[in-house]
């Protein structure tokens, strides 16, 4: 089934999330009605894919900025650099260590709300990105389990530094660790727009559940974070150059498949809060 608003069409890609959006040129400023329509599509589909856009860095930044203030990653704060599109280059010299399920920068006190990715240089095969619905993950739990975790909170930290050092260098990572030692977020959160509940823990950055012994925390976190790996709650995107993805960071997780070395993969990323 297709839904349309103005010239836009959103064609669902999977059962719980993901839609291909056509009928819009992201390189130009969008009318307010189009921004509102895309926002509604995000509520319905969580992840949107815009094919054949071929944006440059400035255009991607301008597009994302129509949905919130540009988010500056903790590794870049204090550098004095202007806000810009971040280039993510994965190759033999800078391997993609971040191939794990995560929500971007959940270890910040105020993580980004929306993320955008743009395909710049794509390997001949592989390099897909997978998203999972944390609504569906939560709703797959029994009512008893939902009740048991309803009041829990968890600590999120930067985790293993290898991926960050590979991209930003040891000095920037050390500064970020000092300024951002971790953040506490509820294990179950409620989306402010949809009103739906979602699991708010991830393998990449959730360290422990507040108030539980270590073995208790590991057991519960392991069970909950496994929900993101269920293919029944996934949508998988095979990138083509020029593709742009826009997603809600709060109620999704994603996984960058690192199966293309020694080939090179380059993406443009802008997040907003």
PDB file of C-alpha atoms in Angstrom:
ATOM      1  CA  UNK A   1       0.000   0.000   0.000  1.00  0.00           C
ATOM      2  CA  UNK A   2       1.283   3.469  -0.851  1.00  0.00           C
ATOM      3  CA  UNK A   3       0.534   6.650   1.035  1.00  0.00           C
ATOM      4  CA  UNK A   4       0.819  10.042  -0.604  1.00  0.00           C
ATOM      5  CA  UNK A   5       1.014  13.660   0.541  1.00  0.00           C
ATOM      6  CA  UNK A   6       1.396  16.420  -2.028  1.00  0.00           C
ATOM      7  CA  UNK A   7       3.844  14.997  -4.593  1.00  0.00           C
ATOM      8  CA  UNK A   8       5.395  12.609  -2.074  1.00  0.00           C
ATOM      9  CA  UNK A   9       4.907   8.863  -2.038  1.00  0.00           C
ATOM     10  CA  UNK A  10       6.089   6.531   0.718  1.00  0.00           C
ATOM     11  CA  UNK A  11       6.245   2.845  -0.187  1.00  0.00           C
ATOM     12  CA  UNK A  12       6.768   0.568   2.848  1.00  0.00           C
ATOM     13  CA  UNK A  13       9.794  -1.703   2.707  1.00  0.00           C
ATOM     14  CA  UNK A  14       9.262  -4.094   5.637  1.00  0.00           C
ATOM     15  CA  UNK A  15       6.637  -5.070   8.178  1.00  0.00           C
ATOM     16  CA  UNK A  16       7.682  -2.812  11.043  1.00  0.00           C
ATOM     17  CA  UNK A  17       9.783  -0.013   9.572  1.00  0.00           C
ATOM     18  CA  UNK A  18      11.299   1.483   6.453  1.00  0.00           C
ATOM     19  CA  UNK A  19       9.835   3.201   3.382  1.00  0.00           C
ATOM     20  CA  UNK A  20      11.104   4.432   0.020  1.00  0.00           C
ATOM     21  CA  UNK A  21      10.164   8.081  -0.507  1.00  0.00           C
ATOM     22  CA  UNK A  22       9.877   9.613  -3.962  1.00  0.00           C
ATOM     23  CA  UNK A  23       8.585  12.855  -5.395  1.00  0.00           C
ATOM     24  CA  UNK A  24      10.904  15.263  -3.594  1.00  0.00           C
ATOM     25  CA  UNK A  25      14.193  17.026  -4.377  1.00  0.00           C
ATOM     26  CA  UNK A  26      16.259  17.223  -1.182  1.00  0.00           C
ATOM     27  CA  UNK A  27      18.848  19.558  -2.709  1.00  0.00           C
ATOM     28  CA  UNK A  28      16.536  22.581  -2.396  1.00  0.00           C
ATOM     29  CA  UNK A  29      14.795  24.081   0.661  1.00  0.00           C
ATOM     30  CA  UNK A  30      11.567  22.215   1.363  1.00  0.00           C
ATOM     31  CA  UNK A  31       8.155  23.869   1.786  1.00  0.00           C
ATOM     32  CA  UNK A  32       6.727  23.668   5.298  1.00  0.00           C
ATOM     33  CA  UNK A  33       4.010  21.285   4.119  1.00  0.00           C
ATOM     34  CA  UNK A  34       6.623  18.892   2.720  1.00  0.00           C
ATOM     35  CA  UNK A  35       8.646  18.986   5.941  1.00  0.00           C
ATOM     36  CA  UNK A  36       5.476  18.188   7.881  1.00  0.00           C
ATOM     37  CA  UNK A  37       4.639  15.337   5.497  1.00  0.00           C
ATOM     38  CA  UNK A  38       8.107  13.813   5.874  1.00  0.00           C
ATOM     39  CA  UNK A  39       7.765  14.152   9.641  1.00  0.00           C
ATOM     40  CA  UNK A  40       4.502  12.218   9.519  1.00  0.00           C
ATOM     41  CA  UNK A  41       6.160   9.543   7.388  1.00  0.00           C
ATOM     42  CA  UNK A  42       8.914   9.230   9.995  1.00  0.00           C
ATOM     43  CA  UNK A  43       6.322   8.626  12.703  1.00  0.00           C
ATOM     44  CA  UNK A  44       4.761   5.879  10.578  1.00  0.00           C
ATOM     45  CA  UNK A  45       7.874   4.259   9.089  1.00  0.00           C
ATOM     46  CA  UNK A  46      10.808   5.250  11.410  1.00  0.00           C
ATOM     47  CA  UNK A  47      13.351   5.044   8.565  1.00  0.00           C
ATOM     48  CA  UNK A  48      12.979   6.747   5.171  1.00  0.00           C
ATOM     49  CA  UNK A  49      15.077   6.117   2.057  1.00  0.00           C
ATOM     50  CA  UNK A  50      15.387   8.771  -0.672  1.00  0.00           C
ATOM     51  CA  UNK A  51      17.005   7.366  -3.846  1.00  0.00           C
ATOM     52  CA  UNK A  52      18.958   9.295  -6.492  1.00  0.00           C
ATOM     53  CA  UNK A  53      19.447  12.537  -4.563  1.00  0.00           C
ATOM     54  CA  UNK A  54      23.219  13.042  -5.078  1.00  0.00           C
ATOM     55  CA  UNK A  55      23.593  15.785  -2.471  1.00  0.00           C
ATOM     56  CA  UNK A  56      26.835  17.502  -1.527  1.00  0.00           C
ATOM     57  CA  UNK A  57      27.895  18.117   2.088  1.00  0.00           C
ATOM     58  CA  UNK A  58      26.240  21.530   2.333  1.00  0.00           C
ATOM     59  CA  UNK A  59      22.977  20.265   0.858  1.00  0.00           C
ATOM     60  CA  UNK A  60      22.847  17.325   3.254  1.00  0.00           C
ATOM     61  CA  UNK A  61      23.466  19.645   6.204  1.00  0.00           C
ATOM     62  CA  UNK A  62      20.748  22.008   4.969  1.00  0.00           C
ATOM     63  CA  UNK A  63      18.292  19.130   4.464  1.00  0.00           C
ATOM     64  CA  UNK A  64      18.864  17.686   7.937  1.00  0.00           C
ATOM     65  CA  UNK A  65      18.698  21.129   9.562  1.00  0.00           C
ATOM     66  CA  UNK A  66      15.066  21.441   8.502  1.00  0.00           C
ATOM     67  CA  UNK A  67      14.262  18.787  11.127  1.00  0.00           C
ATOM     68  CA  UNK A  68      16.272  20.156  14.062  1.00  0.00           C
ATOM     69  CA  UNK A  69      19.459  21.807  15.215  1.00  0.00           C
ATOM     70  CA  UNK A  70      22.620  20.153  13.862  1.00  0.00           C
ATOM     71  CA  UNK A  71      24.061  17.821  16.475  1.00  0.00           C
ATOM     72  CA  UNK A  72      27.762  18.103  17.203  1.00  0.00           C
ATOM     73  CA  UNK A  73      29.308  14.782  18.221  1.00  0.00           C
ATOM     74  CA  UNK A  74      31.110  14.891  21.589  1.00  0.00           C
ATOM     75  CA  UNK A  75      34.364  14.056  19.792  1.00  0.00           C
ATOM     76  CA  UNK A  76      34.081  17.327  17.885  1.00  0.00           C
ATOM     77  CA  UNK A  77      32.849  19.629  20.624  1.00  0.00           C
ATOM     78  CA  UNK A  78      35.299  22.263  21.727  1.00  0.00           C
ATOM     79  CA  UNK A  79      37.275  22.011  18.491  1.00  0.00           C
ATOM     80  CA  UNK A  80      36.085  25.404  17.284  1.00  0.00           C
ATOM     81  CA  UNK A  81      35.172  23.952  13.901  1.00  0.00           C
ATOM     82  CA  UNK A  82      31.887  25.017  12.306  1.00  0.00           C
ATOM     83  CA  UNK A  83      29.059  22.507  12.135  1.00  0.00           C
ATOM     84  CA  UNK A  84      29.485  20.381   9.036  1.00  0.00           C
ATOM     85  CA  UNK A  85      28.629  17.094   7.380  1.00  0.00           C
ATOM     86  CA  UNK A  86      30.824  14.355   8.825  1.00  0.00           C
ATOM     87  CA  UNK A  87      32.564  12.112   6.311  1.00  0.00           C
ATOM     88  CA  UNK A  88      32.841   8.474   7.446  1.00  0.00           C
ATOM     89  CA  UNK A  89      35.558   6.649   5.529  1.00  0.00           C
ATOM     90  CA  UNK A  90      36.014   2.920   6.123  1.00  0.00           C
ATOM     91  CA  UNK A  91      38.940   1.188   4.443  1.00  0.00           C
ATOM     92  CA  UNK A  92      41.948  -0.964   5.292  1.00  0.00           C
ATOM     93  CA  UNK A  93      43.675   1.883   7.135  1.00  0.00           C
ATOM     94  CA  UNK A  94      40.484   2.932   8.948  1.00  0.00           C
ATOM     95  CA  UNK A  95      38.536  -0.302   9.490  1.00  0.00           C
ATOM     96  CA  UNK A  96      34.838  -0.168  10.409  1.00  0.00           C
ATOM     97  CA  UNK A  97      34.990  -1.234  14.037  1.00  0.00           C
ATOM     98  CA  UNK A  98      31.445   0.001  14.717  1.00  0.00           C
ATOM     99  CA  UNK A  99      29.721  -3.030  13.201  1.00  0.00           C
ATOM    100  CA  UNK A 100      27.454  -3.610  16.191  1.00  0.00           C
ATOM    101  CA  UNK A 101      23.870  -2.773  17.058  1.00  0.00           C
ATOM    102  CA  UNK A 102      23.618   0.720  18.489  1.00  0.00           C
ATOM    103  CA  UNK A 103      21.737   3.977  18.755  1.00  0.00           C
ATOM    104  CA  UNK A 104      24.016   6.886  17.930  1.00  0.00           C
ATOM    105  CA  UNK A 105      25.707   8.526  20.935  1.00  0.00           C
ATOM    106  CA  UNK A 106      23.284   7.171  23.530  1.00  0.00           C
ATOM    107  CA  UNK A 107      26.047   7.952  26.052  1.00  0.00           C
ATOM    108  CA  UNK A 108      25.318  11.676  25.662  1.00  0.00           C
ATOM    109  CA  UNK A 109      22.897  13.307  28.094  1.00  0.00           C
ATOM    110  CA  UNK A 110      20.915  14.592  25.096  1.00  0.00           C
ATOM    111  CA  UNK A 111      21.498  12.222  22.152  1.00  0.00           C
ATOM    112  CA  UNK A 112      20.497  13.183  18.609  1.00  0.00           C
ATOM    113  CA  UNK A 113      16.859  12.839  17.587  1.00  0.00           C
ATOM    114  CA  UNK A 114      17.253  12.186  13.855  1.00  0.00           C
ATOM    115  CA  UNK A 115      20.117  10.805  11.802  1.00  0.00           C
ATOM    116  CA  UNK A 116      20.888  11.122   8.105  1.00  0.00           C
ATOM    117  CA  UNK A 117      23.292   9.115   5.969  1.00  0.00           C
ATOM    118  CA  UNK A 118      24.264   9.720   2.353  1.00  0.00           C
ATOM    119  CA  UNK A 119      26.031   7.228   0.107  1.00  0.00           C
ATOM    120  CA  UNK A 120      29.132   8.814  -1.458  1.00  0.00           C
ATOM    121  CA  UNK A 121      31.470   5.955  -2.408  1.00  0.00           C
ATOM    122  CA  UNK A 122      30.005   2.464  -2.227  1.00  0.00           C
ATOM    123  CA  UNK A 123      31.863  -0.862  -2.521  1.00  0.00           C
ATOM    124  CA  UNK A 124      31.003  -3.163  -5.397  1.00  0.00           C
ATOM    125  CA  UNK A 125      29.223  -5.461  -2.959  1.00  0.00           C
ATOM    126  CA  UNK A 126      28.321  -5.433   0.716  1.00  0.00           C
ATOM    127  CA  UNK A 127      28.278  -2.456   3.053  1.00  0.00           C
ATOM    128  CA  UNK A 128      24.545  -2.595   3.782  1.00  0.00           C
ATOM    129  CA  UNK A 129      22.959  -0.931   6.805  1.00  0.00           C
ATOM    130  CA  UNK A 130      20.255  -2.651   8.859  1.00  0.00           C
ATOM    131  CA  UNK A 131      17.770  -0.867  11.116  1.00  0.00           C
ATOM    132  CA  UNK A 132      15.587  -2.452  13.795  1.00  0.00           C
ATOM    133  CA  UNK A 133      12.359  -1.187  15.349  1.00  0.00           C
ATOM    134  CA  UNK A 134      12.598  -0.799  19.096  1.00  0.00           C
ATOM    135  CA  UNK A 135       8.826  -0.441  19.203  1.00  0.00           C
ATOM    136  CA  UNK A 136       8.458  -3.941  17.796  1.00  0.00           C
ATOM    137  CA  UNK A 137      11.252  -5.213  20.048  1.00  0.00           C
ATOM    138  CA  UNK A 138       9.439  -3.925  23.132  1.00  0.00           C
ATOM    139  CA  UNK A 139       6.061  -5.169  21.949  1.00  0.00           C
ATOM    140  CA  UNK A 140       7.510  -8.665  21.468  1.00  0.00           C
ATOM    141  CA  UNK A 141       8.050  -8.943  25.235  1.00  0.00           C
ATOM    142  CA  UNK A 142       5.480 -10.570  27.486  1.00  0.00           C
ATOM    143  CA  UNK A 143       3.316  -8.255  29.617  1.00  0.00           C
ATOM    144  CA  UNK A 144       5.093  -9.596  32.709  1.00  0.00           C
ATOM    145  CA  UNK A 145       8.522  -8.704  31.298  1.00  0.00           C
ATOM    146  CA  UNK A 146       7.291  -5.286  30.197  1.00  0.00           C
ATOM    147  CA  UNK A 147       6.125  -4.649  33.749  1.00  0.00           C
ATOM    148  CA  UNK A 148       9.370  -5.951  35.268  1.00  0.00           C
ATOM    149  CA  UNK A 149      11.556  -3.519  33.324  1.00  0.00           C
ATOM    150  CA  UNK A 150       9.185  -0.533  33.317  1.00  0.00           C
ATOM    151  CA  UNK A 151      10.935   1.418  36.096  1.00  0.00           C
ATOM    152  CA  UNK A 152      14.546   0.465  35.321  1.00  0.00           C
ATOM    153  CA  UNK A 153      17.267   2.847  34.175  1.00  0.00           C
ATOM    154  CA  UNK A 154      20.588   2.037  32.529  1.00  0.00           C
ATOM    155  CA  UNK A 155      23.994   3.666  32.260  1.00  0.00           C
ATOM    156  CA  UNK A 156      25.341   4.314  28.762  1.00  0.00           C
ATOM    157  CA  UNK A 157      29.052   4.890  28.184  1.00  0.00           C
ATOM    158  CA  UNK A 158      31.376   5.411  25.248  1.00  0.00           C
ATOM    159  CA  UNK A 159      32.373   1.748  25.376  1.00  0.00           C
ATOM    160  CA  UNK A 160      35.350   0.329  23.507  1.00  0.00           C
ATOM    161  CA  UNK A 161      37.429   3.153  22.059  1.00  0.00           C
ATOM    162  CA  UNK A 162      38.867   1.359  19.020  1.00  0.00           C
ATOM    163  CA  UNK A 163      36.273   2.648  16.556  1.00  0.00           C
ATOM    164  CA  UNK A 164      36.508   6.211  17.809  1.00  0.00           C
ATOM    165  CA  UNK A 165      40.311   6.267  17.895  1.00  0.00           C
ATOM    166  CA  UNK A 166      40.362   4.948  14.320  1.00  0.00           C
ATOM    167  CA  UNK A 167      38.278   7.922  13.163  1.00  0.00           C
ATOM    168  CA  UNK A 168      39.102  10.785  15.554  1.00  0.00           C
ATOM    169  CA  UNK A 169      42.428   9.950  17.207  1.00  0.00           C
ATOM    170  CA  UNK A 170      43.367   9.084  20.784  1.00  0.00           C
ATOM    171  CA  UNK A 171      43.557  12.688  22.013  1.00  0.00           C
ATOM    172  CA  UNK A 172      39.994  13.538  20.977  1.00  0.00           C
ATOM    173  CA  UNK A 173      38.721  10.297  22.508  1.00  0.00           C
ATOM    174  CA  UNK A 174      40.443  11.047  25.820  1.00  0.00           C
ATOM    175  CA  UNK A 175      38.859  14.519  25.917  1.00  0.00           C
ATOM    176  CA  UNK A 176      35.423  13.106  25.174  1.00  0.00           C
ATOM    177  CA  UNK A 177      35.734  10.455  27.888  1.00  0.00           C
ATOM    178  CA  UNK A 178      36.584  13.130  30.426  1.00  0.00           C
ATOM    179  CA  UNK A 179      33.723  15.425  29.416  1.00  0.00           C
ATOM    180  CA  UNK A 180      31.157  12.668  28.791  1.00  0.00           C
ATOM    181  CA  UNK A 181      31.725   9.878  31.341  1.00  0.00           C
ATOM    182  CA  UNK A 182      28.278   8.451  30.669  1.00  0.00           C
ATOM    183  CA  UNK A 183      24.550   9.116  30.869  1.00  0.00           C
ATOM    184  CA  UNK A 184      21.601   7.406  32.523  1.00  0.00           C
ATOM    185  CA  UNK A 185      18.456   6.795  30.455  1.00  0.00           C
ATOM    186  CA  UNK A 186      15.275   4.775  31.110  1.00  0.00           C
ATOM    187  CA  UNK A 187      15.328   1.197  29.864  1.00  0.00           C
ATOM    188  CA  UNK A 188      11.840   1.728  28.439  1.00  0.00           C
ATOM    189  CA  UNK A 189      11.074   5.151  26.958  1.00  0.00           C
ATOM    190  CA  UNK A 190       7.918   6.688  25.518  1.00  0.00           C
ATOM    191  CA  UNK A 191       8.126   8.457  22.170  1.00  0.00           C
ATOM    192  CA  UNK A 192       6.966  12.073  22.563  1.00  0.00           C
ATOM    193  CA  UNK A 193       5.124  12.128  19.223  1.00  0.00           C
ATOM    194  CA  UNK A 194       3.716   8.630  18.702  1.00  0.00           C
ATOM    195  CA  UNK A 195       3.160   7.868  22.388  1.00  0.00           C
ATOM    196  CA  UNK A 196       4.469   4.336  21.833  1.00  0.00           C
ATOM    197  CA  UNK A 197       6.935   2.657  24.171  1.00  0.00           C
ATOM    198  CA  UNK A 198      10.275   1.358  22.959  1.00  0.00           C
ATOM    199  CA  UNK A 199      13.353  -0.426  24.280  1.00  0.00           C
ATOM    200  CA  UNK A 200      16.078   2.101  25.025  1.00  0.00           C
ATOM    201  CA  UNK A 201      19.153  -0.126  25.487  1.00  0.00           C
ATOM    202  CA  UNK A 202      21.741  -1.203  22.922  1.00  0.00           C
ATOM    203  CA  UNK A 203      24.770  -3.457  22.666  1.00  0.00           C
ATOM    204  CA  UNK A 204      27.090  -0.703  21.551  1.00  0.00           C
ATOM    205  CA  UNK A 205      26.851   1.686  24.470  1.00  0.00           C
ATOM    206  CA  UNK A 206      24.583   0.419  27.279  1.00  0.00           C
ATOM    207  CA  UNK A 207      26.885  -0.553  30.120  1.00  0.00           C
ATOM    208  CA  UNK A 208      24.735  -1.630  33.074  1.00  0.00           C
ATOM    209  CA  UNK A 209      21.313  -1.396  34.697  1.00  0.00           C
ATOM    210  CA  UNK A 210      21.222   0.924  37.679  1.00  0.00           C
ATOM    211  CA  UNK A 211      20.751  -0.781  41.049  1.00  0.00           C
ATOM    212  CA  UNK A 212      21.336  -4.367  39.903  1.00  0.00           C
ATOM    213  CA  UNK A 213      24.256  -6.659  40.644  1.00  0.00           C
ATOM    214  CA  UNK A 214      26.634  -7.201  37.738  1.00  0.00           C
ATOM    215  CA  UNK A 215      25.410 -10.677  36.864  1.00  0.00           C
ATOM    216  CA  UNK A 216      21.770  -9.571  37.054  1.00  0.00           C
ATOM    217  CA  UNK A 217      22.447  -6.578  34.845  1.00  0.00           C
ATOM    218  CA  UNK A 218      24.344  -8.606  32.254  1.00  0.00           C
ATOM    219  CA  UNK A 219      21.595 -11.223  32.068  1.00  0.00           C
ATOM    220  CA  UNK A 220      18.778  -8.724  31.586  1.00  0.00           C
ATOM    221  CA  UNK A 221      20.726  -6.494  29.200  1.00  0.00           C
ATOM    222  CA  UNK A 222      21.787  -9.495  27.148  1.00  0.00           C
ATOM    223  CA  UNK A 223      18.189 -10.611  26.818  1.00  0.00           C
ATOM    224  CA  UNK A 224      16.892  -7.148  25.938  1.00  0.00           C
ATOM    225  CA  UNK A 225      19.630  -6.174  23.502  1.00  0.00           C
ATOM    226  CA  UNK A 226      19.168  -9.486  21.701  1.00  0.00           C
ATOM    227  CA  UNK A 227      15.739  -8.229  20.669  1.00  0.00           C
ATOM    228  CA  UNK A 228      17.394  -5.824  18.231  1.00  0.00           C
ATOM    229  CA  UNK A 229      18.994  -8.747  16.396  1.00  0.00           C
ATOM    230  CA  UNK A 230      15.639 -10.371  15.536  1.00  0.00           C
ATOM    231  CA  UNK A 231      15.266 -10.230  11.724  1.00  0.00           C
ATOM    232  CA  UNK A 232      11.507  -9.956  12.157  1.00  0.00           C
ATOM    233  CA  UNK A 233      11.942  -6.326  13.302  1.00  0.00           C
ATOM    234  CA  UNK A 234      14.491  -5.323  10.623  1.00  0.00           C
ATOM    235  CA  UNK A 235      14.740  -3.411   7.390  1.00  0.00           C
ATOM    236  CA  UNK A 236      17.960  -3.762   5.367  1.00  0.00           C
ATOM    237  CA  UNK A 237      19.208  -1.221   2.846  1.00  0.00           C
ATOM    238  CA  UNK A 238      21.693  -1.926   0.057  1.00  0.00           C
ATOM    239  CA  UNK A 239      23.212   1.438  -0.770  1.00  0.00           C
ATOM    240  CA  UNK A 240      23.548   3.065  -4.170  1.00  0.00           C
ATOM    241  CA  UNK A 241      25.509   6.243  -4.677  1.00  0.00           C
ATOM    242  CA  UNK A 242      23.199   9.207  -4.173  1.00  0.00           C
ATOM    243  CA  UNK A 243      20.912   7.480  -1.660  1.00  0.00           C
ATOM    244  CA  UNK A 244      19.933   9.406   1.465  1.00  0.00           C
ATOM    245  CA  UNK A 245      18.449   7.842   4.600  1.00  0.00           C
ATOM    246  CA  UNK A 246      16.643   9.726   7.361  1.00  0.00           C
ATOM    247  CA  UNK A 247      15.651   7.949  10.564  1.00  0.00           C
ATOM    248  CA  UNK A 248      14.380   8.475  14.086  1.00  0.00           C
ATOM    249  CA  UNK A 249      17.279   7.698  16.419  1.00  0.00           C
ATOM    250  CA  UNK A 250      15.056   7.282  19.470  1.00  0.00           C
ATOM    251  CA  UNK A 251      12.998   4.260  18.466  1.00  0.00           C
ATOM    252  CA  UNK A 252      15.477   2.479  16.181  1.00  0.00           C
ATOM    253  CA  UNK A 253      18.887   0.877  16.276  1.00  0.00           C
ATOM    254  CA  UNK A 254      21.160   0.252  13.317  1.00  0.00           C
ATOM    255  CA  UNK A 255      24.032  -1.986  12.274  1.00  0.00           C
ATOM    256  CA  UNK A 256      26.606  -1.229   9.580  1.00  0.00           C
ATOM    257  CA  UNK A 257      27.563  -4.489   7.884  1.00  0.00           C
ATOM    258  CA  UNK A 258      31.364  -4.624   7.537  1.00  0.00           C
ATOM    259  CA  UNK A 259      31.726  -7.200   4.773  1.00  0.00           C
ATOM    260  CA  UNK A 260      33.450  -5.225   2.013  1.00  0.00           C
ATOM    261  CA  UNK A 261      37.139  -4.828   2.931  1.00  0.00           C
ATOM    262  CA  UNK A 262      39.585  -4.296   1.284  1.00  0.00           C
ATOM    263  CA  UNK A 263      37.209  -2.094  -0.713  1.00  0.00           C
ATOM    264  CA  UNK A 264      36.406   1.429   0.437  1.00  0.00           C
ATOM    265  CA  UNK A 265      33.129   2.838   1.735  1.00  0.00           C
ATOM    266  CA  UNK A 266      32.467   6.549   2.281  1.00  0.00           C
ATOM    267  CA  UNK A 267      29.307   8.015   3.751  1.00  0.00           C
ATOM    268  CA  UNK A 268      28.162  11.488   4.768  1.00  0.00           C
ATOM    269  CA  UNK A 269      26.477  11.798   8.146  1.00  0.00           C
ATOM    270  CA  UNK A 270      24.517  14.618   9.760  1.00  0.00           C
ATOM    271  CA  UNK A 271      22.467  14.255  12.942  1.00  0.00           C
ATOM    272  CA  UNK A 272      20.078  16.763  14.463  1.00  0.00           C
ATOM    273  CA  UNK A 273      18.580  17.241  17.896  1.00  0.00           C
TER     274      UNK A 273
END
